[in-house]
PDB file of C-alpha atoms and ligand atoms in Angstrom:
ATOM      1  CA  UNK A 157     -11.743 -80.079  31.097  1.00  0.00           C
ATOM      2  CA  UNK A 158      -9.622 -80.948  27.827  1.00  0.00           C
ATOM      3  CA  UNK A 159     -10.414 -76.765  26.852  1.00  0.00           C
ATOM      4  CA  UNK A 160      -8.608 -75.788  30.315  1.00  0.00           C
ATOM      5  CA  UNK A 161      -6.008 -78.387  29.854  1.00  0.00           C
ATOM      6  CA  UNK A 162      -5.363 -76.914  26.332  1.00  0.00           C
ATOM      7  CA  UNK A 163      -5.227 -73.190  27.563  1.00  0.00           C
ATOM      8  CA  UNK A 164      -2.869 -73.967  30.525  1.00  0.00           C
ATOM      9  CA  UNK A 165       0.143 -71.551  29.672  1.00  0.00           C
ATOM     10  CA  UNK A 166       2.756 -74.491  30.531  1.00  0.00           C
ATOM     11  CA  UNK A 167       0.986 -76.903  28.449  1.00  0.00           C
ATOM     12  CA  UNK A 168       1.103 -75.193  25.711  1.00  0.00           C
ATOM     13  CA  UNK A 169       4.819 -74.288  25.587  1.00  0.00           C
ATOM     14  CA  UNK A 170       5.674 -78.077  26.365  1.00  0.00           C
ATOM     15  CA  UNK A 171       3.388 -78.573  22.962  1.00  0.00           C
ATOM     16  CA  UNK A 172       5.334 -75.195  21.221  1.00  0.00           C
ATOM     17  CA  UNK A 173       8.768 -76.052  21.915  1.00  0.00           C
ATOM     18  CA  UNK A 174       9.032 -79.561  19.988  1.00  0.00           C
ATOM     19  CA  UNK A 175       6.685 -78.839  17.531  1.00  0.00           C
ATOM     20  CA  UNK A 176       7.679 -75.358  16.352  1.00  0.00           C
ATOM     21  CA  UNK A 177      10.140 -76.410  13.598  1.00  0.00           C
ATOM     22  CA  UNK A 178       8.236 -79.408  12.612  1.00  0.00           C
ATOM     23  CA  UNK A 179       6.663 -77.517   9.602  1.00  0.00           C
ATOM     24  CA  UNK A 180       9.751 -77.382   7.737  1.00  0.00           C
ATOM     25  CA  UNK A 181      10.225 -80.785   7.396  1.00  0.00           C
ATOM     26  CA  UNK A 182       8.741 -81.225   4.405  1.00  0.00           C
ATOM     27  CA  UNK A 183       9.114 -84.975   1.469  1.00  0.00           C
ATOM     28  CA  UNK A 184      10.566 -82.557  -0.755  1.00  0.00           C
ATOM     29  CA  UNK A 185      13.292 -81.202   2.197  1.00  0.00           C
ATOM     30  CA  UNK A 186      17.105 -82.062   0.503  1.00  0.00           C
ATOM     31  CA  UNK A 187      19.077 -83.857   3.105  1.00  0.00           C
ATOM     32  CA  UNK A 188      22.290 -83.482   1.176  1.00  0.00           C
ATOM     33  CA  UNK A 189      22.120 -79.932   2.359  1.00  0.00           C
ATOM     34  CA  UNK A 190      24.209 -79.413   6.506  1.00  0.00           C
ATOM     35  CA  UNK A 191      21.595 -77.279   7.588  1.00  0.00           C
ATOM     36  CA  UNK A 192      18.674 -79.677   6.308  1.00  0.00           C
ATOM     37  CA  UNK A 193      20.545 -82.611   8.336  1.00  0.00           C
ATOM     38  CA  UNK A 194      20.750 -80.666  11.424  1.00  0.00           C
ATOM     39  CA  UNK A 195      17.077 -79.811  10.739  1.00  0.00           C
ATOM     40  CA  UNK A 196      16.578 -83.885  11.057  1.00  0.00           C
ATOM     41  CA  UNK A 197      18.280 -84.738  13.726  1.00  0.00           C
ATOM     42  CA  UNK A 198      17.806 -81.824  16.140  1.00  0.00           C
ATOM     43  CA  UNK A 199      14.001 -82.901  15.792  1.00  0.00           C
ATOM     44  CA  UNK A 200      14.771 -86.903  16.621  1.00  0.00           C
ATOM     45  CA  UNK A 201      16.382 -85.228  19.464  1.00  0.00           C
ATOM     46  CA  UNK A 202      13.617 -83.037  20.287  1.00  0.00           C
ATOM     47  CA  UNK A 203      11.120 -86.222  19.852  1.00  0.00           C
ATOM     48  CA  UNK A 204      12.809 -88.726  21.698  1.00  0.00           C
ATOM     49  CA  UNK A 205      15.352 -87.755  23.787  1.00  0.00           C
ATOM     50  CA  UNK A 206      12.844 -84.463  24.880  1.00  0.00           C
ATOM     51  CA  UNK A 207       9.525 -84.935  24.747  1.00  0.00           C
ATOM     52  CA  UNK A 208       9.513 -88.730  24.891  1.00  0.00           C
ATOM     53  CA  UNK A 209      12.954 -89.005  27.279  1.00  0.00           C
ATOM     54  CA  UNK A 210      11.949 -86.401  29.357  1.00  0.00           C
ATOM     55  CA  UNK A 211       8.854 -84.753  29.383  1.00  0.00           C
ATOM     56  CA  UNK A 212       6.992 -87.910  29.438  1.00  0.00           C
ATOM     57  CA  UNK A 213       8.725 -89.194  32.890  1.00  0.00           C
ATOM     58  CA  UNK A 214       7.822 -85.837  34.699  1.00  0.00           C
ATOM     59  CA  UNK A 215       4.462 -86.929  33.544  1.00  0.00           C
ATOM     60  CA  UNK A 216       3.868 -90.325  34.326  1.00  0.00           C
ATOM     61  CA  UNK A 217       5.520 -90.217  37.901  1.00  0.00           C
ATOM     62  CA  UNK A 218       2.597 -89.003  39.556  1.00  0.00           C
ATOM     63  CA  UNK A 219       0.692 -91.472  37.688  1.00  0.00           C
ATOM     64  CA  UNK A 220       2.546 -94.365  38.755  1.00  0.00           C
ATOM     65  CA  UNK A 221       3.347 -92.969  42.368  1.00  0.00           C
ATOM     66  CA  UNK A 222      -0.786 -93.618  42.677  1.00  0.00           C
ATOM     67  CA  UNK A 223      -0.035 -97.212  41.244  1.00  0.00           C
ATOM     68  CA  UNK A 224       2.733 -97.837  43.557  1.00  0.00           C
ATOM     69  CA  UNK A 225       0.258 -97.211  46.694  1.00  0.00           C
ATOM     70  CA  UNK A 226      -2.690 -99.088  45.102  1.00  0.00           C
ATOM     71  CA  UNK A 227      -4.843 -96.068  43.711  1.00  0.00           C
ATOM     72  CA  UNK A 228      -5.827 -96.246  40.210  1.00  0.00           C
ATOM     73  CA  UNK A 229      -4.425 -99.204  39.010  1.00  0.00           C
ATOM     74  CA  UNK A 230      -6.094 -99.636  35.634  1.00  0.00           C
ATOM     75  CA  UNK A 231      -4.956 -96.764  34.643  1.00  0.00           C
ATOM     76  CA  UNK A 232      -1.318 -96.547  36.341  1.00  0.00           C
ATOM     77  CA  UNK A 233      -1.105-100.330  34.755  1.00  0.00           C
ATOM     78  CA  UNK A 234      -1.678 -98.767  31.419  1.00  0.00           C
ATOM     79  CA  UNK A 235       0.943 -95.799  31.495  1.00  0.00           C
ATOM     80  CA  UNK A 236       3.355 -98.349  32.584  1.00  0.00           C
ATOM     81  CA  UNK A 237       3.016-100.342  29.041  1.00  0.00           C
ATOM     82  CA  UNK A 238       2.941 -96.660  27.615  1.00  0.00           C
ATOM     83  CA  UNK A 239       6.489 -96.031  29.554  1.00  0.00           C
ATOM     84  CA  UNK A 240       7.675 -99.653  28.162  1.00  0.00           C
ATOM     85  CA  UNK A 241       6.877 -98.571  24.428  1.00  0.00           C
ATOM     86  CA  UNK A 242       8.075 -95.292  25.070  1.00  0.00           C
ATOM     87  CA  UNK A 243      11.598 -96.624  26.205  1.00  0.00           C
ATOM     88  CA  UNK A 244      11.715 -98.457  22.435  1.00  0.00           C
ATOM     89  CA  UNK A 245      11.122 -95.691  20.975  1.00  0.00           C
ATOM     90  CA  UNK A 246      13.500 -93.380  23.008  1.00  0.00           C
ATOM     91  CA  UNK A 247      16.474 -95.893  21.872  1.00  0.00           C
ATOM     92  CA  UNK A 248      15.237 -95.939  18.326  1.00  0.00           C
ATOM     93  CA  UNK A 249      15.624 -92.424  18.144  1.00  0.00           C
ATOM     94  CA  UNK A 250      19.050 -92.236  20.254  1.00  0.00           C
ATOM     95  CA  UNK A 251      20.534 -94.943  17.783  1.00  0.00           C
ATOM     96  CA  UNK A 252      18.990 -92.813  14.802  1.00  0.00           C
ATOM     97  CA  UNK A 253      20.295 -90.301  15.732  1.00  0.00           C
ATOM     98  CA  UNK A 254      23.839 -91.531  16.775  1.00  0.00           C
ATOM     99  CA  UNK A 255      23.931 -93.498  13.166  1.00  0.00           C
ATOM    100  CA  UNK A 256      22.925 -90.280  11.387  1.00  0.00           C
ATOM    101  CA  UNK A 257      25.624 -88.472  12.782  1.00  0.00           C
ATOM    102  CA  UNK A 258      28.106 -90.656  12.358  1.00  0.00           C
ATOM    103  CA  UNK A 259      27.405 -90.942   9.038  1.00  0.00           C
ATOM    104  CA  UNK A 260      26.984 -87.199   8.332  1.00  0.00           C
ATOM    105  CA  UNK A 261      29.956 -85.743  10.263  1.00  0.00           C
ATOM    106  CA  UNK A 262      29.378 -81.914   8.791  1.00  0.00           C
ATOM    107  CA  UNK A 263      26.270 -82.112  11.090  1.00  0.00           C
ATOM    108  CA  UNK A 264      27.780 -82.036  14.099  1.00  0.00           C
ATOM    109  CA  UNK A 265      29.727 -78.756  15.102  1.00  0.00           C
ATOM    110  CA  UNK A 266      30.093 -77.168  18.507  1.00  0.00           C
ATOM    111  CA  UNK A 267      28.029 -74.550  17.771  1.00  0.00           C
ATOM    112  CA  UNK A 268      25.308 -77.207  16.698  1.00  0.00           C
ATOM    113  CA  UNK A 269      26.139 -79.432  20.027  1.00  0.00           C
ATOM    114  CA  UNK A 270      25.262 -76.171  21.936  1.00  0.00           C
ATOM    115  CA  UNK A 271      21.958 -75.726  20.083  1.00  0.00           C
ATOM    116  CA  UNK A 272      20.751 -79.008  20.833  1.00  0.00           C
ATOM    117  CA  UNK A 273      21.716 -78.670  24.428  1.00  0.00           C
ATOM    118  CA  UNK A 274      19.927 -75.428  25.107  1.00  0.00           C
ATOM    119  CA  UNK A 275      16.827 -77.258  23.000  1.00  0.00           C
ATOM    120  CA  UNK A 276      17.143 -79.915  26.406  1.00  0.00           C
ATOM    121  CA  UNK A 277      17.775 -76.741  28.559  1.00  0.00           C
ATOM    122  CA  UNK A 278      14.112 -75.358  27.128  1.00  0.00           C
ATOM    123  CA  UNK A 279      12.548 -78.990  27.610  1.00  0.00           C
ATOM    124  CA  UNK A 280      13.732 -79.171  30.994  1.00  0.00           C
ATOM    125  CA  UNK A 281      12.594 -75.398  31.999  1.00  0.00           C
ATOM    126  CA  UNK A 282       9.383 -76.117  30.006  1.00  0.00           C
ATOM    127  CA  UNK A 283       8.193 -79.090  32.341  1.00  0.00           C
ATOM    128  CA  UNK A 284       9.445 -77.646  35.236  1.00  0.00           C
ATOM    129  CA  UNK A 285       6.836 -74.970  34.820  1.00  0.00           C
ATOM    130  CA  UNK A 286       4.251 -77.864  33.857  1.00  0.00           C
ATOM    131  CA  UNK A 287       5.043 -79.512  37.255  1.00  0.00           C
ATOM    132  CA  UNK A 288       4.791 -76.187  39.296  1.00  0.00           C
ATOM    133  CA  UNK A 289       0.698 -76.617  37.762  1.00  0.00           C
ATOM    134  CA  UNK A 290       0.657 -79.747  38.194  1.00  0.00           C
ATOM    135  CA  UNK A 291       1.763 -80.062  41.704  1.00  0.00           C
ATOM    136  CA  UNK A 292       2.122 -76.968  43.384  1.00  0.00           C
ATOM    137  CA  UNK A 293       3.265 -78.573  46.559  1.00  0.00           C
ATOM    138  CA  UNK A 294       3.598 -81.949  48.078  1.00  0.00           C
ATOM    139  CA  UNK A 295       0.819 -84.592  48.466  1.00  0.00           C
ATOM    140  CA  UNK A 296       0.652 -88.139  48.947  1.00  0.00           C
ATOM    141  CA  UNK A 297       4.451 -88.548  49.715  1.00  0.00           C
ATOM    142  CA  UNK A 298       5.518 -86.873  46.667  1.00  0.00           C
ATOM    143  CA  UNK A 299       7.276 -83.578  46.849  1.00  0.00           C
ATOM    144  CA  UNK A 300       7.454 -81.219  43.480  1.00  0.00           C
ATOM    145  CA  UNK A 301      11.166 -80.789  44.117  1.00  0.00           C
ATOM    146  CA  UNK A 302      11.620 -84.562  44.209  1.00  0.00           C
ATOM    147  CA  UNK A 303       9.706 -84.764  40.556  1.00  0.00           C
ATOM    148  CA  UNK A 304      12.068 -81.807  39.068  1.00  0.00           C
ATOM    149  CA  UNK A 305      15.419 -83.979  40.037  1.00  0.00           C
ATOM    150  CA  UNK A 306      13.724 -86.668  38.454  1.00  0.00           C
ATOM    151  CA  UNK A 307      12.985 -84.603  34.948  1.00  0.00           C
ATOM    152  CA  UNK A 308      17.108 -83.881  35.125  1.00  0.00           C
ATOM    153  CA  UNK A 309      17.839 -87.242  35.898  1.00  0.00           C
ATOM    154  CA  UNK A 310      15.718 -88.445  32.836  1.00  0.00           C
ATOM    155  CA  UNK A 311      17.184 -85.381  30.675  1.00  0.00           C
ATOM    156  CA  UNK A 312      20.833 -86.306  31.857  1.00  0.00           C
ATOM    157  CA  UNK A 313      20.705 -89.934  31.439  1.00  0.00           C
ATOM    158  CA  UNK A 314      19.270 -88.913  27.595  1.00  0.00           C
ATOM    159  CA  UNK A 315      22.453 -86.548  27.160  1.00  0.00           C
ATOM    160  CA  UNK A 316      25.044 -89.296  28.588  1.00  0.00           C
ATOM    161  CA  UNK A 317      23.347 -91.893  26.586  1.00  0.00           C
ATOM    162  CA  UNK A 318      24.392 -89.570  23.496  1.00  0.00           C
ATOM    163  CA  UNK A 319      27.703 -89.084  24.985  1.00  0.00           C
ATOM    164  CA  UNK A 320      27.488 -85.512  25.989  1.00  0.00           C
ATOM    165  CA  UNK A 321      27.712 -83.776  29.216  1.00  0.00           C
ATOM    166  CA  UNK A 322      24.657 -83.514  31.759  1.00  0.00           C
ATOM    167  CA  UNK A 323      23.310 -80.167  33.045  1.00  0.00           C
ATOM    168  CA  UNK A 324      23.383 -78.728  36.370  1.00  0.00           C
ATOM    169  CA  UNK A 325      19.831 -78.050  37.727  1.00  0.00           C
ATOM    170  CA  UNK A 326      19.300 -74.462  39.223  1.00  0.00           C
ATOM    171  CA  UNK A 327      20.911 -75.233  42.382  1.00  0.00           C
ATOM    172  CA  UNK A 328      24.355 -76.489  40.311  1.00  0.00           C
ATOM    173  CA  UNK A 329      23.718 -79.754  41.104  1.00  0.00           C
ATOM    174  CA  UNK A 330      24.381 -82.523  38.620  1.00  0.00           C
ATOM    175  CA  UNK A 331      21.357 -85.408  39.187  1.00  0.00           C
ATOM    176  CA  UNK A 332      22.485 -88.472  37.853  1.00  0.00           C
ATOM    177  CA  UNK A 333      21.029 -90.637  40.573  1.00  0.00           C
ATOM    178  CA  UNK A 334      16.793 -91.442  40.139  1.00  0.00           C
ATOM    179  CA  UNK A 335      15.310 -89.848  43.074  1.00  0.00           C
ATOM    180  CA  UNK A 336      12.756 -92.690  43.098  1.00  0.00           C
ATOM    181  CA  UNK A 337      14.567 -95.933  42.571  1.00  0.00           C
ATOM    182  CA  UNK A 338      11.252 -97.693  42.534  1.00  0.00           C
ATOM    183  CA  UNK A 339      10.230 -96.225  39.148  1.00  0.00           C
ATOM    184  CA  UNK A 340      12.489 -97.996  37.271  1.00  0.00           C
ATOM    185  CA  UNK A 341      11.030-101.429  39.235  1.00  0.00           C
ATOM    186  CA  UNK A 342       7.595-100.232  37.931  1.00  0.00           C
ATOM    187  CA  UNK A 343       8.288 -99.890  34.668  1.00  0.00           C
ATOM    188  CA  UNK A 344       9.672-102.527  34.160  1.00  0.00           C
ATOM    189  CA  UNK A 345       7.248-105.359  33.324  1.00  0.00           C
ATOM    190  CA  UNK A 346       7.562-109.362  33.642  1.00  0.00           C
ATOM    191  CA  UNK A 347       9.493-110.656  30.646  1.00  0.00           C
ATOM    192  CA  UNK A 348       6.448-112.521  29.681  1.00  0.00           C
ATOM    193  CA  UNK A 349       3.652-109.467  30.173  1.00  0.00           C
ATOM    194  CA  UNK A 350       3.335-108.159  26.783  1.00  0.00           C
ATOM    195  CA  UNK A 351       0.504-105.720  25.598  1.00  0.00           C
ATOM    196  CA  UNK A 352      -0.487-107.531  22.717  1.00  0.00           C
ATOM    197  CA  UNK A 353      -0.316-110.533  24.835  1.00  0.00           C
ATOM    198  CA  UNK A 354      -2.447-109.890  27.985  1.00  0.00           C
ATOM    199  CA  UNK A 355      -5.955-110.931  28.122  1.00  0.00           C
ATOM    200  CA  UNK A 356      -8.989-108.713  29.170  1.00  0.00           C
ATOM    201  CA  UNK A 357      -9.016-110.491  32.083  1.00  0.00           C
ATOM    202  CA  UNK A 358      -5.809-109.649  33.391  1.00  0.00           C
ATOM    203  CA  UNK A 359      -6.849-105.890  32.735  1.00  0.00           C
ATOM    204  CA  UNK A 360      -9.914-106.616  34.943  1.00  0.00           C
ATOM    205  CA  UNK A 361      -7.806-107.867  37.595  1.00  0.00           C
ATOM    206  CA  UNK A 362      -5.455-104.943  37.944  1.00  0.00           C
ATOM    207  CA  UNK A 363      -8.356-102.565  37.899  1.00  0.00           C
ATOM    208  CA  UNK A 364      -9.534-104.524  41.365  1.00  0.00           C
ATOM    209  CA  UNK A 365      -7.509-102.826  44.475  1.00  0.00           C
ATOM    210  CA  UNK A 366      -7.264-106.063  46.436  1.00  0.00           C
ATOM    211  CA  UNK A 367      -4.967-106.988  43.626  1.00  0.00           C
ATOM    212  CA  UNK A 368      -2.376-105.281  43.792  1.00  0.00           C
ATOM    213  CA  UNK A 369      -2.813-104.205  47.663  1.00  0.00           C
ATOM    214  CA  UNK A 370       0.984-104.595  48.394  1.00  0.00           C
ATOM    215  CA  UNK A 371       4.541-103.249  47.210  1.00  0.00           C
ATOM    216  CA  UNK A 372       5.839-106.978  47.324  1.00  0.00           C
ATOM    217  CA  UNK A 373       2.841-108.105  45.602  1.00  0.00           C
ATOM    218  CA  UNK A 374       2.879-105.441  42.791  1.00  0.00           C
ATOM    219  CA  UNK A 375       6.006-105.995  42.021  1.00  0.00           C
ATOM    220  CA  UNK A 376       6.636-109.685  42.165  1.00  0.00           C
ATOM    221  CA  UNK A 377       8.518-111.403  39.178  1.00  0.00           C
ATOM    222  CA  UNK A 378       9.201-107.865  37.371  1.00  0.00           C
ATOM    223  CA  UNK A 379      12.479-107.781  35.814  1.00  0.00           C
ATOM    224  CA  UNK A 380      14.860-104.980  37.353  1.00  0.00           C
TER     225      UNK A 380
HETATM  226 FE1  FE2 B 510       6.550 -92.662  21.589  1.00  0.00          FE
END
């Protein structure tokens, strides 16, 4: 199963398009060098504004769509403490990156600005493709089109939250609004729910259906 996962065309250019200038970052790379800096940042972009701001929503929708209706909640419970981690590191990278701009200004130039942009562009296109294997039409109340305006709405809140401009999807629309409003709700965890915190039992009770059999009931005392 892992072999066919690995093999699927999509899959691998989600995988080939972040990691495909990771090789020449190397200890010895000199960051006093423009071009070396731009090397640095344009992968914390690719990292966490891409793979990790993106790429990983497009993903994890589905997941927590079953959640949401009370299928697979062990496992929709655990990509939701992924999603929570994920968000750290997403604005660890974005104030990284931010900071190591503002303290390098010969980084940024527009044609750099345009590079990193079309590196989104590719992200975007890249897990658009992934979704079209994925989900190759609608089930369960969830439509692929609805998933893709989420992917943009992820990628666009990642490009205003570096204070550029969003992108237009194919049909020249600008998504800035979350297609499913709940998502955020679900991702969201109790103040008090931490990972490190929860007991084996609590994992035990989420992974029993007549838990969390309602919307009101899964999502009681979550922070919005
Ligand atoms: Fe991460």
């Amino acid at each position: 199963m892992s072999a066919l996962f690995l093999s699927l065309p999509s899959v691998i250019n989600k995988n080939r398009i972040i990691t495909e200038h990771l090789p020449q970052l190397r200890r010895s790379l000199d960051l006093n060098v423009t071009e070396n800096k731009r090397l640095f940042a344009k992968t914390i972009f690719g990292i966490t504004q891409i793979m990790e701001g993106t790429q990983f929503y497009g993903l994890f929708l589905p997941l927590l769509h079953l959640l949401r209706n009370g299928k697979m909640p062990g496992i929709g419970q655990m990509f939701r403490y992924t999603l929570r981690d994920e968000s750290n590191h997403i604005e660890l990278g974005r104030r990284l990156f931010l900071a190591l701009v503002e303290e390098n200004p010969d980084i940024m130039a527009p044609s750099f600005k345009e590079e990193l942009m079309q590196f989104m562009q590719a992200g975007i296109d890249a897990e658009i493709a992934f979704i079209d294997d994925l989900l190759p039409e609608a089930i369960a109340g969830l439509t692929p089109d609805e998933i893709k305006q989420f992917v943009y709405y992820n990628a666009n809140r990642r490009l205003l939250g570096l204070g550029y401009d969003p992108l237009k999807n194919k049909q020249g629309k600008i998504i800035l609004d979350n297609p499913f409003p709940w998502s955020s709700e679900i991702i969201y965890l109790k103040k008090n729910e931490n990972f490190f915190e929860t007991k084996v039992t609590e994992y035990g009770k989420i992974s029993n259906l007549q838990e969390v059999r309602t919307e009101a009931e899964l999502f009681e005392g979550i922070e919005v």
